[in-house]
mmCIF file of C-alpha atoms in Angstrom:
data_model
loop_
_atom_site.group_PDB
_atom_site.id
_atom_site.type_symbol
_atom_site.label_atom_id
_atom_site.label_comp_id
_atom_site.label_asym_id
_atom_site.label_seq_id
_atom_site.Cartn_x
_atom_site.Cartn_y
_atom_site.Cartn_z
ATOM 1 C CA MET D 1 -50.955 169.554 64.500
ATOM 2 C CA LYS D 2 -52.569 171.373 67.354
ATOM 3 C CA THR D 3 -55.900 171.444 65.330
ATOM 4 C CA LYS D 4 -55.771 167.719 65.235
ATOM 5 C CA PHE D 5 -55.114 167.383 69.022
ATOM 6 C CA TYR D 6 -58.243 169.547 69.451
ATOM 7 C CA LEU D 7 -60.318 167.355 67.139
ATOM 8 C CA LEU D 8 -59.496 164.040 69.053
ATOM 9 C CA PRO D 9 -62.145 164.607 71.900
ATOM 10 C CA VAL D 10 -64.624 165.173 69.190
ATOM 11 C CA PHE D 11 -63.857 161.864 67.613
ATOM 12 C CA LEU D 12 -63.457 160.000 71.045
ATOM 13 C CA LEU D 13 -66.796 161.557 72.450
ATOM 14 C CA PRO D 14 -69.109 158.991 70.831
ATOM 15 C CA ILE D 15 -67.021 156.058 71.642
ATOM 16 C CA PHE D 16 -67.081 157.291 75.484
ATOM 17 C CA LEU D 17 -70.888 157.668 75.227
ATOM 18 C CA ASN D 18 -71.650 154.565 73.184
ATOM 19 C CA GLY D 19 -75.531 153.645 73.160
ATOM 20 C CA CYS D 20 -76.471 157.455 73.780
ATOM 21 C CA PHE D 21 -78.358 157.469 70.404
ATOM 22 C CA GLY D 22 -81.632 156.650 69.302
ATOM 23 C CA ILE D 23 -83.876 153.751 70.360
ATOM 24 C CA ASN D 24 -83.662 150.334 69.142
ATOM 25 C CA GLU D 25 -86.112 148.627 66.791
ATOM 26 C CA GLU D 26 -87.606 146.548 69.560
ATOM 27 C CA PHE D 27 -88.625 149.710 71.676
ATOM 28 C CA SER D 28 -89.915 151.498 68.327
ATOM 29 C CA SER D 29 -92.123 148.520 67.461
ATOM 30 C CA ILE D 30 -93.746 148.602 71.030
ATOM 31 C CA ARG D 31 -93.900 152.580 70.796
ATOM 32 C CA ASP D 32 -95.982 152.098 67.581
ATOM 33 C CA VAL D 33 -98.467 149.729 69.221
ATOM 34 C CA VAL D 34 -98.748 151.914 72.144
ATOM 35 C CA ILE D 35 -99.283 155.268 70.331
ATOM 36 C CA MET D 36 -101.800 153.454 67.892
ATOM 37 C CA SER D 37 -103.808 152.570 70.946
ATOM 38 C CA PHE D 38 -103.305 155.899 72.631
ATOM 39 C CA GLY D 39 -105.092 157.602 69.615
ATOM 40 C CA ASN D 40 -102.125 157.844 67.209
ATOM 41 C CA ASP D 41 -101.927 161.655 67.678
ATOM 42 C CA TYR D 42 -98.642 162.341 69.257
ATOM 43 C CA LYS D 43 -95.356 164.323 68.483
ATOM 44 C CA SER D 44 -92.063 162.968 69.566
ATOM 45 C CA GLU D 45 -90.546 165.335 72.173
ATOM 46 C CA TYR D 46 -87.306 163.120 72.994
ATOM 47 C CA GLN D 47 -86.407 159.833 72.242
ATOM 48 C CA PHE D 48 -83.096 158.359 73.435
ATOM 49 C CA SER D 49 -81.333 155.315 74.819
ATOM 50 C CA VAL D 50 -78.367 155.363 77.076
ATOM 51 C CA GLY D 51 -75.792 152.326 77.023
ATOM 52 C CA SER D 52 -73.517 150.872 79.602
ATOM 53 C CA VAL D 53 -70.598 153.180 79.271
ATOM 54 C CA GLY D 54 -73.096 156.138 79.061
ATOM 55 C CA ILE D 55 -74.664 155.047 82.481
ATOM 56 C CA THR D 56 -71.266 154.564 83.917
ATOM 57 C CA VAL D 57 -70.368 158.068 83.062
ATOM 58 C CA SER D 58 -73.584 159.061 84.240
ATOM 59 C CA SER D 59 -73.103 157.335 87.729
ATOM 60 C CA TRP D 60 -69.733 159.192 88.025
ATOM 61 C CA ILE D 61 -71.571 162.457 87.556
ATOM 62 C CA VAL D 62 -74.053 161.540 89.872
ATOM 63 C CA ASP D 63 -71.176 160.446 92.413
ATOM 64 C CA VAL D 64 -69.572 163.873 92.050
ATOM 65 C CA SER D 65 -72.607 166.028 91.826
ATOM 66 C CA GLN D 66 -75.396 164.799 94.302
ATOM 67 C CA ASP D 67 -73.555 162.294 96.633
ATOM 68 C CA ASP D 68 -76.454 160.154 96.281
ATOM 69 C CA GLU D 69 -75.653 156.743 96.876
ATOM 70 C CA LEU D 70 -79.194 155.384 96.011
ATOM 71 C CA ALA D 71 -78.923 156.710 92.452
ATOM 72 C CA SER D 72 -75.469 155.882 91.855
ATOM 73 C CA GLU D 73 -76.030 152.208 93.071
ATOM 74 C CA LEU D 74 -79.154 151.778 90.629
ATOM 75 C CA LEU D 75 -77.087 153.240 87.784
ATOM 76 C CA ASP D 76 -74.584 150.500 88.429
ATOM 77 C CA ASP D 77 -76.915 147.678 88.061
ATOM 78 C CA VAL D 78 -78.644 149.038 84.765
ATOM 79 C CA SER D 79 -77.072 148.104 81.622
ATOM 80 C CA SER D 80 -79.403 150.370 79.509
ATOM 81 C CA VAL D 81 -82.181 152.644 79.447
ATOM 82 C CA GLN D 82 -84.283 153.955 76.587
ATOM 83 C CA VAL D 83 -86.931 156.654 77.021
ATOM 84 C CA GLY D 84 -89.527 158.127 74.684
ATOM 85 C CA VAL D 85 -91.629 161.148 75.563
ATOM 86 C CA TYR D 86 -94.392 162.049 73.125
ATOM 87 C CA LYS D 87 -96.807 165.042 73.374
ATOM 88 C CA LYS D 88 -100.455 164.820 72.416
ATOM 89 C CA LEU D 89 -101.110 166.990 69.595
ATOM 90 C CA LYS D 90 -104.869 167.663 69.667
ATOM 91 C CA ASN D 91 -107.726 167.387 72.213
ATOM 92 C CA ALA D 92 -105.949 166.044 75.381
ATOM 93 C CA ALA D 93 -107.945 163.172 76.499
ATOM 94 C CA SER D 94 -108.467 161.745 79.964
ATOM 95 C CA PRO D 95 -106.695 158.381 80.451
ATOM 96 C CA ASP D 96 -108.803 155.292 79.833
ATOM 97 C CA PHE D 97 -108.091 151.975 81.464
ATOM 98 C CA GLN D 98 -109.367 150.317 78.070
ATOM 99 C CA VAL D 99 -106.173 151.604 76.425
ATOM 100 C CA LEU D 100 -104.019 149.326 78.583
ATOM 101 C CA THR D 101 -106.358 146.355 78.236
ATOM 102 C CA ASP D 102 -106.180 146.932 74.307
ATOM 103 C CA ILE D 103 -102.550 146.634 74.339
ATOM 104 C CA GLU D 104 -102.158 143.728 76.731
ATOM 105 C CA PRO D 105 -102.077 141.087 73.842
ATOM 106 C CA ASP D 106 -99.339 142.828 71.987
ATOM 107 C CA MET D 107 -97.345 143.293 75.152
ATOM 108 C CA LEU D 108 -97.738 139.598 75.994
ATOM 109 C CA ALA D 109 -96.748 138.410 72.333
ATOM 110 C CA ALA D 110 -93.346 140.711 72.830
ATOM 111 C CA GLY D 111 -92.852 138.574 76.005
ATOM 112 C CA TRP D 112 -93.938 141.471 78.541
ATOM 113 C CA LYS D 113 -95.844 140.663 81.473
ATOM 114 C CA SER D 114 -97.902 143.271 83.340
ATOM 115 C CA ILE D 115 -97.393 143.531 87.190
ATOM 116 C CA ILE D 116 -99.269 146.691 87.592
ATOM 117 C CA ARG D 117 -101.769 148.411 85.534
ATOM 118 C CA SER D 118 -103.399 151.530 87.141
ATOM 119 C CA SER D 119 -105.730 154.493 86.069
ATOM 120 C CA LYS D 120 -106.133 156.808 88.933
ATOM 121 C CA ASP D 121 -106.293 160.435 89.614
ATOM 122 C CA ASP D 122 -106.203 161.331 85.825
ATOM 123 C CA GLU D 123 -103.062 159.126 85.245
ATOM 124 C CA LEU D 124 -102.857 155.885 83.425
ATOM 125 C CA SER D 125 -99.813 153.668 84.478
ATOM 126 C CA ALA D 126 -98.493 150.281 83.686
ATOM 127 C CA VAL D 127 -95.555 148.328 84.734
ATOM 128 C CA TYR D 128 -94.325 145.270 82.608
ATOM 129 C CA VAL D 129 -91.334 143.030 83.155
ATOM 130 C CA ARG D 130 -89.645 140.486 81.028
ATOM 131 C CA LYS D 131 -87.129 137.625 81.863
ATOM 132 C CA ASN D 132 -84.387 136.826 79.443
ATOM 133 C CA SER D 133 -83.534 133.409 78.037
ATOM 134 C CA ALA D 134 -82.142 132.173 81.317
ATOM 135 C CA GLU D 135 -85.133 132.968 83.010
ATOM 136 C CA ILE D 136 -83.693 135.960 84.780
ATOM 137 C CA LEU D 137 -85.909 138.979 85.134
ATOM 138 C CA ASP D 138 -83.866 141.713 83.382
ATOM 139 C CA ARG D 139 -86.184 143.973 81.743
ATOM 140 C CA LEU D 140 -88.865 146.701 82.830
ATOM 141 C CA PHE D 141 -91.249 148.552 80.713
ATOM 142 C CA ILE D 142 -92.865 151.604 81.905
ATOM 143 C CA ILE D 143 -95.834 153.639 80.292
ATOM 144 C CA ASN D 144 -97.103 156.647 81.774
ATOM 145 C CA TYR D 145 -99.906 159.052 80.509
ATOM 146 C CA ASP D 146 -101.260 161.993 82.087
ATOM 147 C CA GLY D 147 -103.645 163.105 79.186
ATOM 148 C CA GLU D 148 -101.253 165.248 77.463
ATOM 149 C CA GLU D 149 -97.970 163.446 77.575
ATOM 150 C CA LEU D 150 -96.968 159.753 76.944
ATOM 151 C CA VAL D 151 -93.787 158.649 78.417
ATOM 152 C CA LEU D 152 -92.365 155.192 77.646
ATOM 153 C CA VAL D 153 -89.117 153.869 79.458
ATOM 154 C CA GLU D 154 -87.354 150.579 79.261
ATOM 155 C CA VAL D 155 -84.641 149.547 81.611
ATOM 156 C CA GLU D 156 -82.460 146.646 81.004
ATOM 157 C CA GLY D 157 -80.148 145.208 83.753
ATOM 158 C CA ASP D 158 -79.865 143.628 87.025
ATOM 159 C CA LEU D 159 -83.446 144.551 87.965
ATOM 160 C CA LYS D 160 -83.221 142.328 91.199
ATOM 161 C CA GLU D 161 -80.708 144.601 92.668
ATOM 162 C CA ALA D 162 -82.385 147.564 91.398
ATOM 163 C CA VAL D 163 -85.583 146.654 92.924
ATOM 164 C CA SER D 164 -83.815 145.630 96.075
ATOM 165 C CA THR D 165 -81.871 148.884 96.381
ATOM 166 C CA VAL D 166 -84.977 151.094 95.726
ATOM 167 C CA ILE D 167 -86.930 149.283 98.296
ATOM 168 C CA ARG D 168 -84.284 148.977 100.802
ATOM 169 C CA GLU D 169 -83.767 152.584 100.555
ATOM 170 C CA LYS D 170 -87.376 153.825 100.163
ATOM 171 C CA GLY D 171 -89.380 151.304 101.836
ATOM 172 C CA MET D 172 -91.837 148.892 100.174
ATOM 173 C CA ASN D 173 -95.250 150.215 99.721
ATOM 174 C CA ILE D 174 -97.622 148.187 97.359
ATOM 175 C CA LYS D 175 -100.914 150.286 97.990
ATOM 176 C CA ILE D 176 -103.853 148.041 97.545
ATOM 177 C CA MET H 1 -84.236 97.873 74.756
ATOM 178 C CA LYS H 2 -87.859 98.358 73.775
ATOM 179 C CA THR H 3 -88.632 98.415 77.694
ATOM 180 C CA ILE H 4 -85.911 100.965 78.376
ATOM 181 C CA LYS H 5 -87.286 103.192 75.751
ATOM 182 C CA THR H 6 -91.037 102.966 76.885
ATOM 183 C CA THR H 7 -89.704 103.539 80.498
ATOM 184 C CA PHE H 8 -87.966 106.621 79.449
ATOM 185 C CA LEU H 9 -90.693 107.918 77.274
ATOM 186 C CA ILE H 10 -93.305 107.461 80.259
ATOM 187 C CA LEU H 11 -90.960 109.131 82.690
ATOM 188 C CA ALA H 12 -90.488 111.995 80.110
ATOM 189 C CA PHE H 13 -94.200 111.998 79.776
ATOM 190 C CA LEU H 14 -94.612 112.325 83.599
ATOM 191 C CA VAL H 15 -91.910 115.089 84.228
ATOM 192 C CA ILE H 16 -93.472 117.316 81.387
ATOM 193 C CA ASN H 17 -96.800 116.741 82.775
ATOM 194 C CA LEU H 18 -95.797 117.381 86.428
ATOM 195 C CA THR H 19 -93.870 120.415 85.399
ATOM 196 C CA ALA H 20 -96.825 121.946 83.471
ATOM 197 C CA GLN H 21 -99.089 121.192 86.378
ATOM 198 C CA SER H 22 -96.656 122.991 88.876
ATOM 199 C CA ASP H 23 -96.462 126.064 86.310
ATOM 200 C CA ASP H 24 -100.206 126.357 86.263
ATOM 201 C CA ILE H 25 -100.876 128.754 89.244
ATOM 202 C CA THR H 26 -104.793 128.310 88.582
ATOM 203 C CA LYS H 27 -104.246 124.485 89.721
ATOM 204 C CA GLU H 28 -103.265 125.647 92.972
ATOM 205 C CA PRO H 29 -105.904 124.894 95.754
ATOM 206 C CA GLY H 30 -105.213 128.479 97.186
ATOM 207 C CA TYR H 31 -106.068 130.154 93.734
ATOM 208 C CA ALA H 32 -109.513 131.872 93.341
ATOM 209 C CA ASP H 33 -111.262 132.497 90.210
ATOM 210 C CA PHE H 34 -113.000 135.764 90.843
ATOM 211 C CA GLY H 35 -114.882 135.423 87.387
ATOM 212 C CA ASP H 36 -114.609 138.469 84.696
ATOM 213 C CA LEU H 37 -114.003 141.603 86.618
ATOM 214 C CA THR H 38 -113.393 143.569 83.216
ATOM 215 C CA LYS H 39 -116.830 145.244 83.398
ATOM 216 C CA PHE H 40 -115.693 147.260 86.351
ATOM 217 C CA GLU H 41 -112.598 148.475 84.473
ATOM 218 C CA THR H 42 -114.192 151.865 83.714
ATOM 219 C CA SER H 43 -111.955 154.940 82.639
ATOM 220 C CA THR H 44 -110.478 155.659 85.867
ATOM 221 C CA GLY H 45 -109.933 154.439 89.623
ATOM 222 C CA VAL H 46 -108.815 151.079 88.466
ATOM 223 C CA THR H 47 -105.869 149.239 90.012
ATOM 224 C CA GLU H 48 -104.339 145.723 89.028
ATOM 225 C CA VAL H 49 -101.390 144.149 90.715
ATOM 226 C CA ILE H 50 -100.064 140.718 89.763
ATOM 227 C CA LEU H 51 -97.028 139.827 91.676
ATOM 228 C CA ASP H 52 -95.878 136.092 90.724
ATOM 229 C CA GLU H 53 -93.246 133.765 92.634
ATOM 230 C CA ASP H 54 -90.175 135.581 91.194
ATOM 231 C CA LEU H 55 -91.151 139.100 92.122
ATOM 232 C CA LEU H 56 -92.105 137.796 95.572
ATOM 233 C CA SER H 57 -88.842 136.191 96.012
ATOM 234 C CA ILE H 58 -87.419 139.357 95.060
ATOM 235 C CA LEU H 59 -89.310 141.181 97.627
ATOM 236 C CA ALA H 60 -88.385 138.648 100.135
ATOM 237 C CA GLU H 61 -84.791 139.418 99.781
ATOM 238 C CA ILE H 62 -85.297 143.033 100.192
ATOM 239 C CA SER H 63 -87.235 142.469 103.534
ATOM 240 C CA THR H 64 -84.186 140.335 104.994
ATOM 241 C CA ASP H 65 -82.679 143.368 106.824
ATOM 242 C CA GLU H 66 -85.785 144.665 108.297
ATOM 243 C CA ASP H 67 -87.747 141.621 109.318
ATOM 244 C CA PRO H 68 -86.790 138.041 108.787
ATOM 245 C CA ASN H 69 -90.388 136.936 109.616
ATOM 246 C CA VAL H 70 -91.497 138.950 106.282
ATOM 247 C CA MET H 71 -88.939 137.193 104.287
ATOM 248 C CA GLU H 72 -90.297 133.873 105.503
ATOM 249 C CA ILE H 73 -93.816 134.830 104.636
ATOM 250 C CA LEU H 74 -93.103 136.164 101.160
ATOM 251 C CA ASN H 75 -90.967 133.141 100.449
ATOM 252 C CA GLY H 76 -93.845 130.854 100.974
ATOM 253 C CA LEU H 77 -96.057 132.684 98.620
ATOM 254 C CA LYS H 78 -96.749 132.094 94.959
ATOM 255 C CA LEU H 79 -99.061 134.607 93.820
ATOM 256 C CA VAL H 80 -100.480 137.742 95.004
ATOM 257 C CA THR H 81 -103.247 139.419 92.909
ATOM 258 C CA ALA H 82 -105.339 142.497 93.609
ATOM 259 C CA ASN H 83 -107.987 144.180 91.659
ATOM 260 C CA VAL H 84 -109.238 147.559 93.044
ATOM 261 C CA PHE H 85 -112.036 149.593 91.549
ATOM 262 C CA GLU H 86 -113.396 153.042 92.663
ATOM 263 C CA VAL H 87 -116.949 152.679 93.881
ATOM 264 C CA ASN H 88 -119.658 154.891 92.379
ATOM 265 C CA GLU H 89 -123.447 155.200 92.360
ATOM 266 C CA LYS H 90 -123.363 153.301 89.212
ATOM 267 C CA ASN H 91 -121.275 150.162 89.983
ATOM 268 C CA LYS H 92 -121.886 149.991 93.548
ATOM 269 C CA SER H 93 -124.706 147.224 93.743
ATOM 270 C CA GLU H 94 -123.139 145.378 90.972
ATOM 271 C CA LEU H 95 -119.753 145.185 92.941
ATOM 272 C CA GLU H 96 -121.882 144.114 96.166
ATOM 273 C CA ALA H 97 -123.501 141.265 94.038
ATOM 274 C CA LYS H 98 -120.119 140.119 92.816
ATOM 275 C CA VAL H 99 -118.804 140.136 96.325
ATOM 276 C CA ASN H 100 -121.745 138.127 97.259
ATOM 277 C CA SER H 101 -121.318 135.702 94.271
ATOM 278 C CA ILE H 102 -117.736 134.975 95.418
ATOM 279 C CA ASP H 103 -119.092 134.446 98.648
ATOM 280 C CA SER H 104 -121.129 131.687 97.651
ATOM 281 C CA LYS H 105 -118.490 130.344 95.191
ATOM 282 C CA LEU H 106 -115.874 130.275 97.836
ATOM 283 C CA ILE H 107 -117.847 128.640 100.502
ATOM 284 C CA SER H 108 -118.968 125.817 98.299
ATOM 285 C CA SER H 109 -115.291 125.252 97.366
ATOM 286 C CA ASN H 110 -114.426 124.401 100.886
ATOM 287 C CA TRP H 111 -113.037 128.130 101.687
ATOM 288 C CA LYS H 112 -113.582 129.077 105.217
ATOM 289 C CA ARG H 113 -114.639 132.609 105.866
ATOM 290 C CA ILE H 114 -112.910 133.849 108.992
ATOM 291 C CA VAL H 115 -114.257 137.473 108.823
ATOM 292 C CA ARG H 116 -117.480 138.926 107.735
ATOM 293 C CA THR H 117 -118.274 142.602 108.176
ATOM 294 C CA ARG H 118 -121.531 144.057 107.338
ATOM 295 C CA SER H 119 -122.136 147.866 108.012
ATOM 296 C CA ASP H 120 -123.529 151.011 106.641
ATOM 297 C CA GLU H 121 -119.881 152.040 105.552
ATOM 298 C CA GLU H 122 -118.417 148.681 104.290
ATOM 299 C CA ILE H 123 -118.898 144.918 103.307
ATOM 300 C CA ALA H 124 -115.702 142.970 103.704
ATOM 301 C CA ASN H 125 -114.952 139.084 103.781
ATOM 302 C CA VAL H 126 -111.601 137.269 104.521
ATOM 303 C CA TYR H 127 -111.475 133.692 103.648
ATOM 304 C CA ILE H 128 -108.703 131.091 104.154
ATOM 305 C CA LYS H 129 -108.224 127.621 102.263
ATOM 306 C CA HIS H 130 -106.438 124.832 104.163
ATOM 307 C CA ASN H 131 -104.664 121.979 102.285
ATOM 308 C CA GLY H 132 -104.771 118.352 103.801
ATOM 309 C CA ASN H 133 -102.113 118.970 106.257
ATOM 310 C CA LYS H 134 -104.286 121.842 107.940
ATOM 311 C CA GLN H 135 -101.676 124.357 106.327
ATOM 312 C CA ILE H 136 -103.390 127.505 104.885
ATOM 313 C CA VAL H 137 -102.531 127.574 101.312
ATOM 314 C CA GLY H 138 -104.785 130.501 100.252
ATOM 315 C CA LEU H 139 -106.280 133.838 101.158
ATOM 316 C CA VAL H 140 -109.194 135.948 99.891
ATOM 317 C CA VAL H 141 -110.228 139.261 100.871
ATOM 318 C CA THR H 142 -113.223 140.993 99.335
ATOM 319 C CA SER H 143 -114.430 144.368 100.301
ATOM 320 C CA VAL H 144 -116.870 147.147 99.046
ATOM 321 C CA GLY H 145 -116.736 150.527 100.917
ATOM 322 C CA ASN H 146 -119.295 153.319 100.094
ATOM 323 C CA ASP H 147 -117.920 156.093 97.934
ATOM 324 C CA ASP H 148 -114.562 154.500 98.326
ATOM 325 C CA GLU H 149 -113.028 151.549 96.917
ATOM 326 C CA ALA H 150 -113.839 147.820 96.316
ATOM 327 C CA ALA H 151 -110.879 145.304 96.399
ATOM 328 C CA PHE H 152 -110.557 141.758 95.226
ATOM 329 C CA VAL H 153 -107.252 140.117 96.767
ATOM 330 C CA ASN H 154 -105.986 136.594 96.490
ATOM 331 C CA ILE H 155 -102.816 135.530 98.140
ATOM 332 C CA VAL H 156 -101.705 131.888 97.001
ATOM 333 C CA GLY H 157 -99.159 129.981 99.138
ATOM 334 C CA THR H 158 -98.492 128.777 102.682
ATOM 335 C CA ILE H 159 -99.449 131.428 105.086
ATOM 336 C CA ASP H 160 -99.150 131.284 108.868
ATOM 337 C CA LEU H 161 -102.371 132.869 110.510
ATOM 338 C CA ALA H 162 -100.100 134.090 113.322
ATOM 339 C CA THR H 163 -98.243 136.430 110.858
ATOM 340 C CA ILE H 164 -101.029 137.126 108.688
ATOM 341 C CA GLY H 165 -101.342 140.844 110.173
ATOM 342 C CA LYS H 166 -97.688 141.256 108.975
ATOM 343 C CA LEU H 167 -98.667 140.249 105.450
ATOM 344 C CA GLY H 168 -101.531 142.787 105.651
ATOM 345 C CA LYS H 169 -99.026 145.554 106.831
ATOM 346 C CA GLU H 170 -96.462 144.364 104.064
ATOM 347 C CA PHE H 171 -99.062 144.727 101.169
ATOM 348 C CA ASN H 172 -101.244 147.693 103.033
ATOM 349 C CA ILE H 173 -104.342 145.435 103.314
ATOM 350 C CA PRO H 174 -105.881 146.719 106.573
ATOM 351 C CA GLN H 175 -108.429 144.113 106.604
ATOM 352 C CA LEU H 176 -105.774 141.453 107.203
ATOM 353 C CA GLU H 177 -104.114 143.506 110.304
ATOM 354 C CA GLY H 178 -106.757 142.335 112.707
ATOM 355 C CA VAL H 179 -107.564 138.747 111.190
ATOM 356 C CA ASN H 180 -105.602 136.784 113.972
ATOM 357 C CA HIS H 181 -107.607 138.366 116.713
ATOM 358 C CA GLN H 182 -110.897 138.054 115.012
ATOM 359 C CA LYS H 183 -110.221 134.275 114.248
ATOM 360 C CA GLY H 184 -109.773 133.476 117.693
ATOM 361 C CA LYS H 185 -113.019 135.088 118.635
ATOM 362 C CA SER H 186 -114.869 133.302 116.049
ATOM 363 C CA ASP H 187 -113.154 129.907 117.146
ATOM 364 C CA GLU H 188 -114.397 130.526 120.917
ATOM 365 C CA ASN H 189 -118.161 131.143 119.584
#
């Protein structure tokens, strides 16, 4: 009976951390397009997604550990996060803006609209947004490549609040 | 019955047509077509920013606490685009040629040049576009700096010249911060 009691949290843990598994099909199809354009020469270092309950648990941890209201507010508004980190296997190459131009039709076809694309200081970055069926902006996709590591992040949730919170706290600074 | 159907169809057509027109930002009088800039998109030193009405309204909400004027300015905007390129020996003359060709194109499309700077260090122009009600509905900034950056900026929407400096501060476009002062000077001459 005692053994069964100890095993209970093991069975309950996946329920509490629901969504804290692999990336979804949509994310992986964008990943494939991006990786192909970036040279198709990468090894996956981490790939994971965190769902609403996982984010809630994370926000409790942030609340307790850091006393950082900003991070906590951001996590409150986000419903899911998917992250992929990929290491370039051979011949680390300088970022080339053309890659972002090459993937643009695929991103557009998948409903993503670029708001920032940049190739500066040996780093390539792009930020895309997407609206849901109710025309509300609820998804953000970020691509970052520094010549050795490719990072893809998709955030879903009330981005209006997330953007507001970040800018209210950190200040708006759109460099032109 | 046939008349009602026909009227309904015409109305539906008009609504669809008007909606399509209002969605097409390139039809806005303040929209400036810079032509093909892709040849300047070399491997590094390229930045492109496109903020549409939805994103600008989000930014407007954010500005409420800090400065209500900024919220008002941002709410009147429909589009902000910026293309920035690193200037080097290879592309400098082409970028200057681009700035000059945009100048001719804008002037011939009834844009008013309110700032023109020609120095050893920089070429910079600022233009505004009025609608029939004398409101400013578009703004363009073009510049090429020596060993620095070239920028092509277009702001579409209702803009108040008195507060244009705040827009420059908000979007970090230094050329705009002294515009009102310089516009006053050019009006006096």
